[in-house]
């Protein structure tokens, strides 16, 4: 998402189980967009890792073995509904859960961020709607909280109505770092980016800002 700002990408690699990790990009949500795959290699090819990608529209074979070789799974943005339908059809959802339980870092942007939660706010059908996701992490999540004008009011309204459970909304550049199903840290690649915990209480919406730790660049001292 930020080709000239790799703070979050470096942070992800720091938490992989191997010092030179295999990082697999899953571009399913974008229909395995060639341009997106090229951008992934351009970013991660400059970092200490071994990048690869898995194209479910073109590749066949033993998905379990392929995923088990990866230290990091990085999921791209796009259509969350289509992505999860494809994953479930080929059993990748269960494979990813086993990988997570064995210590693989699961991460992603936009669709690749909300997919891990019980619920997410998605525009996959053209409007902002709640959807059931993988359920690895508790609660709900919305990306692009500051990047798309309709996100904040839609997320708050759906939580107030009970259509979404309480959860976290993320400005572009903010990230939640979970260990297991508990938040360990909130970080950001942009100085002004924040995360918000949003819940309904006595019929009112409560939004609590969380100030992330702004990650350093390689040139910061």
Coordinates of N, CA and C in Angstrom, one line a residue:
X1 N 0.8 -1.2 0.0 CA 0.0 0.0 0.0 C 0.9 1.3 0.0
X2 N 2.0 1.2 0.6 CA 2.9 2.3 0.7 C 4.3 1.9 0.1
X3 N 4.5 1.9 -1.2 CA 5.7 1.4 -1.8 C 7.0 2.2 -1.4
X4 N 6.8 3.4 -0.9 CA 8.0 4.2 -0.5 C 8.1 4.3 1.0
X5 N 7.3 3.5 1.7 CA 7.3 3.5 3.2 C 7.1 2.1 3.6
X6 N 8.2 1.4 3.9 CA 8.2 0.0 4.3 C 8.3 -0.3 5.8
X7 N 7.9 0.7 6.6 CA 8.0 0.6 8.0 C 7.2 -0.7 8.5
X8 N 6.0 -0.8 8.1 CA 5.2 -1.9 8.5 C 5.7 -3.3 8.0
X9 N 6.2 -3.2 6.8 CA 6.8 -4.5 6.2 C 8.0 -4.9 7.0
X10 N 8.9 -4.0 7.3 CA 10.0 -4.4 8.1 C 9.6 -4.9 9.5
X11 N 8.6 -4.2 10.1 CA 8.1 -4.7 11.4 C 7.6 -6.1 11.3
X12 N 6.9 -6.4 10.3 CA 6.4 -7.8 10.1 C 7.6 -8.8 10.1
X13 N 8.6 -8.5 9.3 CA 9.7 -9.4 9.2 C 10.4 -9.6 10.5
X14 N 10.5 -8.5 11.3 CA 11.1 -8.6 12.6 C 10.5 -9.7 13.5
X15 N 9.2 -10.0 13.3 CA 8.5 -10.9 14.1 C 8.3 -12.3 13.5
X16 N 9.0 -12.5 12.4 CA 8.9 -13.9 11.8 C 9.9 -14.8 12.6
X17 N 9.6 -16.1 12.5 CA 10.4 -17.0 13.3 C 11.8 -17.3 12.8
X18 N 12.0 -16.9 11.5 CA 13.3 -17.1 10.9 C 13.9 -15.8 10.5
X19 N 15.3 -15.6 10.6 CA 15.9 -14.3 10.3 C 15.8 -14.0 8.8
X20 N 15.7 -15.0 8.0 CA 15.5 -14.8 6.5 C 14.3 -15.5 6.1
X21 N 13.1 -14.9 6.4 CA 11.9 -15.7 6.3 C 11.3 -15.8 4.9
X22 N 10.6 -16.9 4.7 CA 9.8 -17.0 3.4 C 8.5 -16.2 3.6
X23 N 8.3 -15.3 2.8 CA 7.1 -14.4 2.8 C 6.2 -14.7 1.6
X24 N 5.0 -15.2 1.9 CA 4.1 -15.5 0.8 C 3.0 -14.5 0.6
X25 N 2.9 -14.0 -0.5 CA 1.8 -13.0 -0.8 C 0.6 -13.8 -1.4
X26 N -0.6 -13.5 -0.8 CA -1.8 -14.0 -1.3 C -2.6 -12.9 -1.9
X27 N -2.7 -12.8 -3.3 CA -3.4 -11.7 -4.0 C -4.8 -12.1 -4.4
X28 N -5.4 -13.1 -3.7 CA -6.7 -13.6 -4.1 C -7.8 -12.5 -4.2
X29 N -7.8 -11.6 -3.2 CA -8.8 -10.6 -3.2 C -8.8 -9.7 -4.4
X30 N -7.7 -9.6 -5.1 CA -7.6 -8.7 -6.3 C -7.7 -9.5 -7.5
X31 N -8.1 -10.8 -7.4 CA -8.2 -11.7 -8.6 C -6.8 -12.0 -9.1
X32 N -5.8 -12.1 -8.2 CA -4.5 -12.4 -8.5 C -3.9 -11.4 -9.5
X33 N -4.2 -10.1 -9.2 CA -3.7 -9.0 -10.1 C -2.2 -9.0 -10.3
X34 N -1.8 -9.1 -11.6 CA -0.4 -9.1 -11.9 C 0.3 -7.9 -11.4
X35 N -0.3 -6.7 -11.5 CA 0.3 -5.5 -11.0 C 0.6 -5.5 -9.6
X36 N -0.4 -6.1 -8.8 CA -0.3 -6.1 -7.4 C 0.9 -7.1 -7.0
X37 N 1.0 -8.2 -7.7 CA 2.1 -9.1 -7.5 C 3.4 -8.5 -7.7
X38 N 3.5 -7.7 -8.8 CA 4.8 -7.0 -9.1 C 5.1 -6.1 -8.0
X39 N 4.1 -5.3 -7.5 CA 4.4 -4.4 -6.4 C 4.9 -5.1 -5.2
X40 N 4.3 -6.2 -4.9 CA 4.8 -7.0 -3.7 C 6.2 -7.4 -3.9
X41 N 6.6 -7.9 -5.0 CA 8.0 -8.3 -5.2 C 9.0 -7.1 -5.2
X42 N 8.5 -5.9 -5.7 CA 9.3 -4.7 -5.6 C 9.6 -4.3 -4.2
X43 N 8.6 -4.4 -3.3 CA 8.7 -4.0 -1.9 C 9.6 -5.0 -1.2
X44 N 9.1 -6.3 -1.2 CA 9.8 -7.3 -0.3 C 11.1 -7.8 -0.9
X45 N 11.3 -7.6 -2.2 CA 12.6 -7.9 -2.8 C 13.7 -7.1 -2.4
X46 N 13.4 -5.9 -1.8 CA 14.5 -5.0 -1.2 C 14.8 -5.3 0.3
X47 N 14.0 -6.3 0.9 CA 14.2 -6.6 2.3 C 14.8 -7.9 2.5
X48 N 15.3 -8.2 3.7 CA 15.9 -9.5 4.0 C 14.8 -10.6 4.2
X49 N 14.4 -11.2 3.1 CA 13.4 -12.2 3.1 C 13.4 -12.9 1.8
X50 N 12.7 -14.0 1.7 CA 12.5 -14.8 0.5 C 11.1 -14.7 0.0
X51 N 10.7 -13.7 -0.9 CA 9.3 -13.5 -1.3 C 8.9 -14.6 -2.3
X52 N 7.6 -14.9 -2.2 CA 7.0 -15.8 -3.1 C 5.5 -15.4 -3.1
X53 N 4.7 -16.0 -4.0 CA 3.3 -15.7 -4.0 C 2.5 -17.0 -4.4
X54 N 1.3 -17.0 -4.0 CA 0.4 -18.1 -4.3 C -0.8 -17.6 -5.0
X55 N -0.9 -18.0 -6.3 CA -2.0 -17.6 -7.2 C -3.0 -18.7 -7.2
X56 N -4.2 -18.6 -6.6 CA -5.2 -19.7 -6.5 C -5.9 -19.8 -7.9
X57 N -5.8 -18.8 -8.7 CA -6.5 -18.8 -10.0 C -5.6 -19.6 -11.0
X58 N -4.3 -19.8 -10.7 CA -3.4 -20.3 -11.7 C -2.6 -21.5 -11.2
X59 N -2.4 -21.6 -9.9 CA -1.5 -22.6 -9.3 C -2.3 -23.7 -8.8
X60 N -1.8 -24.9 -8.9 CA -2.5 -26.1 -8.3 C -1.4 -26.9 -7.5
X61 N -1.8 -27.9 -6.8 CA -0.8 -28.6 -6.1 C -1.2 -28.7 -4.6
X62 N -0.2 -29.1 -3.8 CA -0.4 -29.4 -2.4 C -0.3 -28.0 -1.6
X63 N -1.5 -27.4 -1.3 CA -1.5 -26.1 -0.6 C -1.0 -26.2 0.8
X64 N -1.3 -27.3 1.4 CA -0.8 -27.5 2.8 C 0.7 -27.5 2.9
X65 N 1.4 -28.2 2.0 CA 2.9 -28.2 2.0 C 3.4 -26.8 1.6
X66 N 2.8 -26.2 0.6 CA 3.2 -24.8 0.2 C 3.2 -23.9 1.3
X67 N 2.0 -23.8 2.0 CA 1.9 -22.9 3.1 C 2.8 -23.2 4.3
X68 N 3.0 -24.5 4.6 CA 3.8 -24.9 5.7 C 5.3 -24.5 5.5
X69 N 5.7 -24.2 4.3 CA 7.1 -23.7 4.1 C 7.2 -22.2 4.3
X70 N 6.1 -21.5 4.6 CA 6.2 -20.1 4.7 C 6.2 -19.6 6.2
X71 N 7.0 -18.6 6.4 CA 7.1 -18.0 7.7 C 6.1 -16.8 7.9
X72 N 5.8 -16.2 6.8 CA 4.8 -15.1 6.8 C 3.8 -15.2 5.7
X73 N 2.6 -15.0 6.0 CA 1.5 -15.0 4.9 C 1.0 -13.6 4.9
X74 N 1.2 -12.9 3.7 CA 0.8 -11.5 3.6 C -0.4 -11.5 2.6
X75 N -1.5 -11.0 3.0 CA -2.8 -11.0 2.2 C -3.1 -9.6 1.7
X76 N -3.3 -9.5 0.4 CA -3.5 -8.2 -0.2 C -5.0 -7.8 -0.1
X77 N -5.2 -6.6 -0.6 CA -6.6 -6.0 -0.5 C -7.4 -6.4 -1.8
X78 N -8.7 -6.0 -1.7 CA -9.6 -6.3 -2.8 C -10.9 -6.7 -2.3
X79 N -11.5 -7.7 -2.9 CA -12.9 -8.1 -2.6 C -12.8 -9.2 -1.5
X80 N -13.2 -8.9 -0.3 CA -13.1 -9.8 0.8 C -14.0 -11.0 0.6
X81 N -15.3 -10.8 0.2 CA -16.2 -11.8 0.1 C -15.8 -12.9 -1.0
X82 N -15.3 -12.4 -2.1 CA -14.8 -13.4 -3.1 C -13.6 -14.1 -2.6
X83 N -12.7 -13.4 -1.9 CA -11.5 -14.1 -1.4 C -11.8 -15.2 -0.5
X84 N -12.7 -14.9 0.5 CA -13.0 -15.9 1.5 C -13.8 -17.1 0.9
X85 N -14.6 -16.8 -0.1 CA -15.3 -17.9 -0.8 C -14.4 -18.9 -1.5
X86 N -13.3 -18.3 -2.1 CA -12.3 -19.1 -2.8 C -11.5 -19.9 -1.8
X87 N -11.1 -19.2 -0.7 CA -10.3 -19.9 0.3 C -11.1 -21.1 0.9
X88 N -12.4 -20.9 1.2 CA -13.1 -22.0 1.8 C -13.4 -23.1 0.8
X89 N -13.5 -22.7 -0.5 CA -13.8 -23.8 -1.5 C -12.6 -24.7 -1.7
X90 N -11.4 -24.2 -1.5 CA -10.2 -25.0 -1.6 C -9.5 -25.4 -0.3
X91 N -10.2 -25.1 0.8 CA -9.7 -25.5 2.1 C -8.6 -24.7 2.7
X92 N -8.3 -23.5 2.0 CA -7.2 -22.7 2.5 C -7.5 -22.1 3.8
X93 N -8.7 -21.8 4.2 CA -9.1 -21.2 5.5 C -8.6 -22.1 6.6
X94 N -8.8 -23.4 6.5 CA -8.3 -24.3 7.6 C -6.8 -24.5 7.6
X95 N -6.2 -24.4 6.4 CA -4.8 -24.5 6.3 C -4.1 -23.3 6.9
X96 N -4.7 -22.1 6.7 CA -4.1 -20.9 7.3 C -4.3 -20.9 8.9
X97 N -5.4 -21.5 9.4 CA -5.5 -21.6 10.8 C -4.4 -22.5 11.4
X98 N -4.2 -23.6 10.8 CA -3.1 -24.5 11.3 C -1.8 -23.8 11.2
X99 N -1.5 -23.1 10.1 CA -0.3 -22.3 10.0 C -0.1 -21.3 11.1
X100 N -1.2 -20.6 11.4 CA -1.2 -19.6 12.5 C -0.9 -20.3 13.8
X101 N -1.5 -21.4 14.1 CA -1.4 -22.1 15.3 C 0.1 -22.6 15.5
X102 N 0.8 -22.8 14.4 CA 2.1 -23.4 14.4 C 3.2 -22.3 14.4
X103 N 2.8 -21.0 14.4 CA 3.7 -19.9 14.5 C 4.0 -19.1 13.3
X104 N 3.2 -19.3 12.2 CA 3.3 -18.5 11.0 C 2.7 -17.1 11.3
X105 N 3.4 -16.1 10.9 CA 2.8 -14.7 11.0 C 1.8 -14.5 9.9
X106 N 0.6 -14.2 10.3 CA -0.5 -13.8 9.3 C -0.7 -12.3 9.3
X107 N -0.8 -11.7 8.2 CA -0.9 -10.3 8.1 C -1.5 -9.9 6.8
X108 N -1.8 -8.6 6.7 CA -2.3 -8.1 5.4 C -2.9 -6.7 5.5
X109 N -3.3 -6.2 4.4 CA -3.9 -4.9 4.3 C -5.3 -4.9 3.7
X110 N -6.2 -4.1 4.3 CA -7.6 -3.9 3.8 C -8.3 -5.3 4.0
X111 N -8.6 -5.9 2.9 CA -9.3 -7.3 3.0 C -8.4 -8.2 3.8
X112 N -7.0 -8.0 3.6 CA -6.1 -8.9 4.3 C -5.9 -8.6 5.7
X113 N -6.5 -7.5 6.2 CA -6.5 -7.1 7.6 C -7.8 -7.6 8.3
X114 N -9.0 -7.4 7.7 CA -10.2 -7.7 8.3 C -10.6 -9.2 8.3
X115 N -9.9 -9.9 7.3 CA -10.3 -11.3 7.1 C -10.1 -12.2 8.4
X116 N -9.2 -11.8 9.2 CA -8.8 -12.7 10.4 C -9.8 -12.6 11.5
X117 N -10.7 -11.5 11.5 CA -11.6 -11.3 12.6 C -12.9 -12.0 12.5
X118 N -13.7 -12.0 13.6 CA -15.0 -12.6 13.5 C -15.9 -11.9 12.5
X119 N -15.8 -10.6 12.4 CA -16.6 -9.8 11.5 C -15.7 -8.7 10.9
X120 N -16.1 -8.2 9.7 CA -15.5 -7.1 9.2 C -16.5 -6.2 8.5
X121 N -16.1 -4.9 8.3 CA -16.9 -4.0 7.5 C -16.3 -4.0 6.1
X122 N -17.1 -4.4 5.1 CA -16.5 -4.5 3.7 C -17.4 -3.8 2.7
X123 N -16.7 -3.4 1.6 CA -17.5 -2.8 0.5 C -17.5 -3.8 -0.7
X124 N -17.3 -5.1 -0.4 CA -17.2 -6.1 -1.5 C -18.5 -6.1 -2.4
X125 N -19.6 -5.8 -1.9 CA -20.9 -5.8 -2.6 C -21.2 -4.4 -3.2
X126 N -20.4 -3.4 -3.0 CA -20.6 -2.1 -3.5 C -21.0 -1.1 -2.5
X127 N -21.6 -1.6 -1.4 CA -21.9 -0.7 -0.2 C -21.2 -1.2 1.0
X128 N -21.1 -0.4 2.0 CA -20.4 -0.8 3.3 C -21.4 -1.7 4.1
X129 N -21.0 -3.0 4.2 CA -21.9 -3.9 4.9 C -21.0 -4.8 5.9
X130 N -21.7 -5.4 6.9 CA -21.0 -6.3 7.8 C -20.9 -7.7 7.1
X131 N -19.8 -8.4 7.4 CA -19.7 -9.7 6.9 C -19.0 -10.6 7.9
X132 N -19.3 -11.9 7.9 CA -18.6 -12.9 8.7 C -17.3 -13.2 8.1
X133 N -16.2 -13.2 8.9 CA -14.9 -13.5 8.4 C -14.4 -14.8 9.0
X134 N -13.1 -15.0 9.1 CA -12.5 -16.3 9.5 C -12.7 -16.6 11.0
X135 N -12.7 -15.5 11.8 CA -12.9 -15.8 13.2 C -11.7 -16.2 14.0
X136 N -10.5 -16.0 13.5 CA -9.3 -16.3 14.2 C -9.2 -15.3 15.4
X137 N -9.6 -14.0 15.2 CA -9.4 -13.0 16.2 C -10.8 -12.5 16.6
X138 N -11.0 -12.1 17.8 CA -12.3 -11.7 18.3 C -12.8 -10.4 17.9
X139 N -14.1 -10.2 17.8 CA -14.7 -8.9 17.5 C -14.7 -8.6 16.0
X140 N -14.8 -7.3 15.7 CA -14.9 -6.8 14.3 C -13.7 -5.9 14.0
X141 N -13.6 -5.5 12.7 CA -12.5 -4.6 12.3 C -13.0 -3.9 11.0
X142 N -12.5 -2.6 10.9 CA -12.7 -1.9 9.7 C -11.4 -1.2 9.4
X143 N -11.0 -1.3 8.1 CA -9.8 -0.6 7.6 C -10.2 0.8 7.1
X144 N -9.3 1.6 6.6 CA -9.5 2.8 5.9 C -10.4 3.8 6.7
X145 N -10.2 3.9 8.0 CA -11.1 4.7 8.8 C -11.0 6.1 8.5
X146 N -9.8 6.6 8.1 CA -9.6 8.0 7.7 C -9.5 8.1 6.2
X147 N -9.4 7.0 5.5 CA -9.1 7.1 4.1 C -10.4 7.1 3.2
X148 N -11.5 6.7 3.7 CA -12.8 6.6 3.0 C -13.9 7.3 3.8
X149 N -14.5 8.4 3.3 CA -15.4 9.2 4.1 C -16.6 8.4 4.7
X150 N -17.0 7.4 4.1 CA -18.2 6.6 4.6 C -17.9 5.6 5.7
X151 N -16.6 5.3 5.9 CA -16.2 4.3 6.8 C -16.6 4.5 8.3
X152 N -16.3 5.7 8.8 CA -16.5 6.0 10.2 C -18.0 5.9 10.5
X153 N -18.9 6.7 9.8 CA -20.3 6.6 10.2 C -20.9 5.2 10.0
X154 N -20.5 4.5 8.9 CA -21.0 3.2 8.7 C -20.6 2.2 9.8
X155 N -19.4 2.2 10.2 CA -18.9 1.3 11.2 C -19.6 1.6 12.6
X156 N -19.7 2.9 12.9 CA -20.4 3.2 14.2 C -21.8 2.8 14.1
X157 N -22.5 3.1 13.0 CA -24.0 2.8 12.9 C -24.2 1.3 13.1
X158 N -23.4 0.5 12.4 CA -23.6 -1.0 12.4 C -23.3 -1.5 13.8
X159 N -22.4 -1.0 14.5 CA -22.1 -1.4 15.9 C -23.3 -1.0 16.8
X160 N -23.7 0.2 16.6 CA -24.9 0.7 17.4 C -26.1 -0.1 17.2
X161 N -26.3 -0.6 16.0 CA -27.5 -1.4 15.6 C -27.3 -2.9 16.0
X162 N -26.1 -3.3 16.4 CA -25.9 -4.6 16.8 C -25.5 -5.5 15.6
X163 N -25.4 -5.0 14.4 CA -25.1 -5.8 13.2 C -23.6 -6.1 13.2
X164 N -22.8 -5.3 13.9 CA -21.4 -5.7 14.1 C -21.1 -5.7 15.6
X165 N -20.2 -6.6 16.0 CA -19.8 -6.6 17.4 C -18.7 -5.4 17.6
X166 N -18.5 -5.1 18.8 CA -17.4 -4.1 19.1 C -16.1 -4.6 18.5
X167 N -15.3 -3.6 18.1 CA -14.0 -3.9 17.5 C -13.1 -2.7 17.3
X168 N -12.2 -2.9 16.3 CA -11.2 -1.9 16.1 C -11.3 -1.3 14.7
X169 N -11.2 0.0 14.6 CA -11.1 0.7 13.3 C -9.7 1.2 13.1
X170 N -9.2 1.1 11.9 CA -7.8 1.5 11.6 C -7.7 2.6 10.6
X171 N -7.0 3.6 10.9 CA -6.6 4.6 9.9 C -5.6 3.9 9.0
X172 N -5.5 4.4 7.7 CA -4.5 3.9 6.8 C -3.1 4.1 7.4
X173 N -2.3 3.1 7.5 CA -1.0 3.2 8.1 C -0.9 2.7 9.5
X174 N -2.1 2.4 10.2 CA -2.1 1.9 11.5 C -2.3 0.4 11.5
X175 N -1.7 -0.3 12.4 CA -1.8 -1.8 12.4 C -1.9 -2.3 13.9
X176 N -2.7 -3.4 14.0 CA -2.8 -4.1 15.3 C -1.9 -5.3 15.2
X177 N -1.1 -5.5 16.3 CA -0.2 -6.6 16.4 C -0.8 -7.6 17.5
X178 N -1.3 -8.7 17.0 CA -1.8 -9.7 17.9 C -0.8 -10.8 18.2
X179 N -0.7 -11.3 19.4 CA 0.0 -12.5 19.7 C -1.1 -13.5 20.2
X180 N -1.3 -14.6 19.5 CA -2.5 -15.3 19.7 C -3.7 -14.5 19.4
X181 N -4.7 -14.4 20.3 CA -5.9 -13.6 20.1 C -5.9 -12.4 21.0
X182 N -4.7 -11.9 21.4 CA -4.6 -10.8 22.3 C -3.8 -9.7 21.6
X183 N -4.1 -8.5 21.8 CA -3.3 -7.4 21.2 C -2.1 -7.2 22.0
X184 N -0.9 -7.2 21.4 CA 0.3 -7.0 22.0 C 0.8 -5.6 21.8
X185 N 0.5 -5.0 20.7 CA 1.0 -3.6 20.4 C 0.2 -3.0 19.2
X186 N 0.1 -1.7 19.2 CA -0.5 -1.0 18.1 C 0.6 -0.1 17.5
X187 N 0.8 -0.2 16.2 CA 2.0 0.5 15.5 C 1.4 1.2 14.3
X188 N 2.3 2.1 13.8 CA 1.9 2.8 12.6 C 3.1 3.2 11.7
X189 N 2.8 3.4 10.4 CA 3.8 3.8 9.5 C 3.7 5.3 9.1
X190 N 2.6 5.9 9.7 CA 2.4 7.3 9.4 C 2.2 8.0 10.8
X191 N 2.8 9.2 11.0 CA 2.8 9.9 12.3 C 1.4 10.1 12.8
X192 N 0.4 10.5 11.9 CA -0.9 10.8 12.4 C -1.9 9.7 12.4
X193 N -1.5 8.5 11.9 CA -2.4 7.4 11.9 C -2.8 6.9 13.3
X194 N -4.0 6.5 13.5 CA -4.5 6.0 14.8 C -5.4 4.8 14.6
X195 N -5.5 4.1 15.7 CA -6.5 3.0 15.8 C -7.6 3.5 16.8
X196 N -8.8 2.9 16.7 CA -9.9 3.2 17.5 C -10.6 2.0 18.0
X197 N -10.9 1.9 19.3 CA -11.8 0.8 19.7 C -13.2 1.4 19.8
X198 N -14.1 0.7 19.1 CA -15.5 1.2 19.0 C -16.5 0.2 19.6
X199 N -17.4 0.7 20.4 CA -18.3 -0.2 21.0 C -19.6 0.5 21.3
X200 N -20.7 -0.2 21.5 CA -22.0 0.4 21.9 C -22.2 0.2 23.4
X201 N -22.7 1.3 24.0 CA -22.9 1.2 25.4 C -24.2 2.0 25.8
X202 N -25.2 1.4 26.3 CA -26.5 2.0 26.6 C -27.0 2.8 25.4
X203 N -27.0 2.2 24.3 CA -27.5 2.8 23.1 C -26.7 3.8 22.4
X204 N -25.5 4.1 23.0 CA -24.6 5.1 22.4 C -23.4 4.5 21.9
X205 N -22.7 5.1 20.9 CA -21.5 4.6 20.4 C -20.3 5.3 21.1
X206 N -19.4 4.4 21.6 CA -18.2 4.9 22.3 C -17.0 4.6 21.4
X207 N -16.3 5.7 21.1 CA -15.1 5.5 20.2 C -13.9 6.0 21.1
X208 N -12.9 5.1 21.3 CA -11.8 5.4 22.1 C -10.5 5.3 21.2
X209 N -9.8 6.4 21.1 CA -8.6 6.5 20.2 C -7.5 5.7 20.9
X210 N -6.7 5.0 20.1 CA -5.5 4.4 20.6 C -4.3 5.0 19.8
X211 N -3.4 5.6 20.5 CA -2.2 6.2 19.8 C -1.2 5.1 19.6
X212 N -0.9 4.8 18.3 CA 0.1 3.8 18.1 C 1.5 4.2 18.3
X213 N 2.4 3.3 18.3 CA 3.8 3.5 18.3 C 4.2 3.8 16.9
X214 N 4.8 5.0 16.6 CA 5.2 5.3 15.2 C 6.5 4.6 14.9
X215 N 6.6 3.7 13.9 CA 7.7 2.9 13.7 C 8.8 3.8 13.0
X216 N 10.1 3.5 13.4 CA 11.2 4.3 12.8 C 11.5 3.8 11.4
X217 N 12.1 4.6 10.6 CA 12.6 4.2 9.3 C 14.0 3.7 9.5
X218 N 14.6 3.2 8.4 CA 16.0 2.7 8.6 C 17.0 3.9 8.7
X219 N 16.6 5.1 8.4 CA 17.5 6.3 8.5 C 17.3 7.0 9.8
X220 N 16.2 6.7 10.6 CA 16.0 7.3 11.9 C 17.1 7.0 12.9
X221 N 17.4 7.9 13.8 CA 18.4 7.6 14.8 C 17.8 7.6 16.2

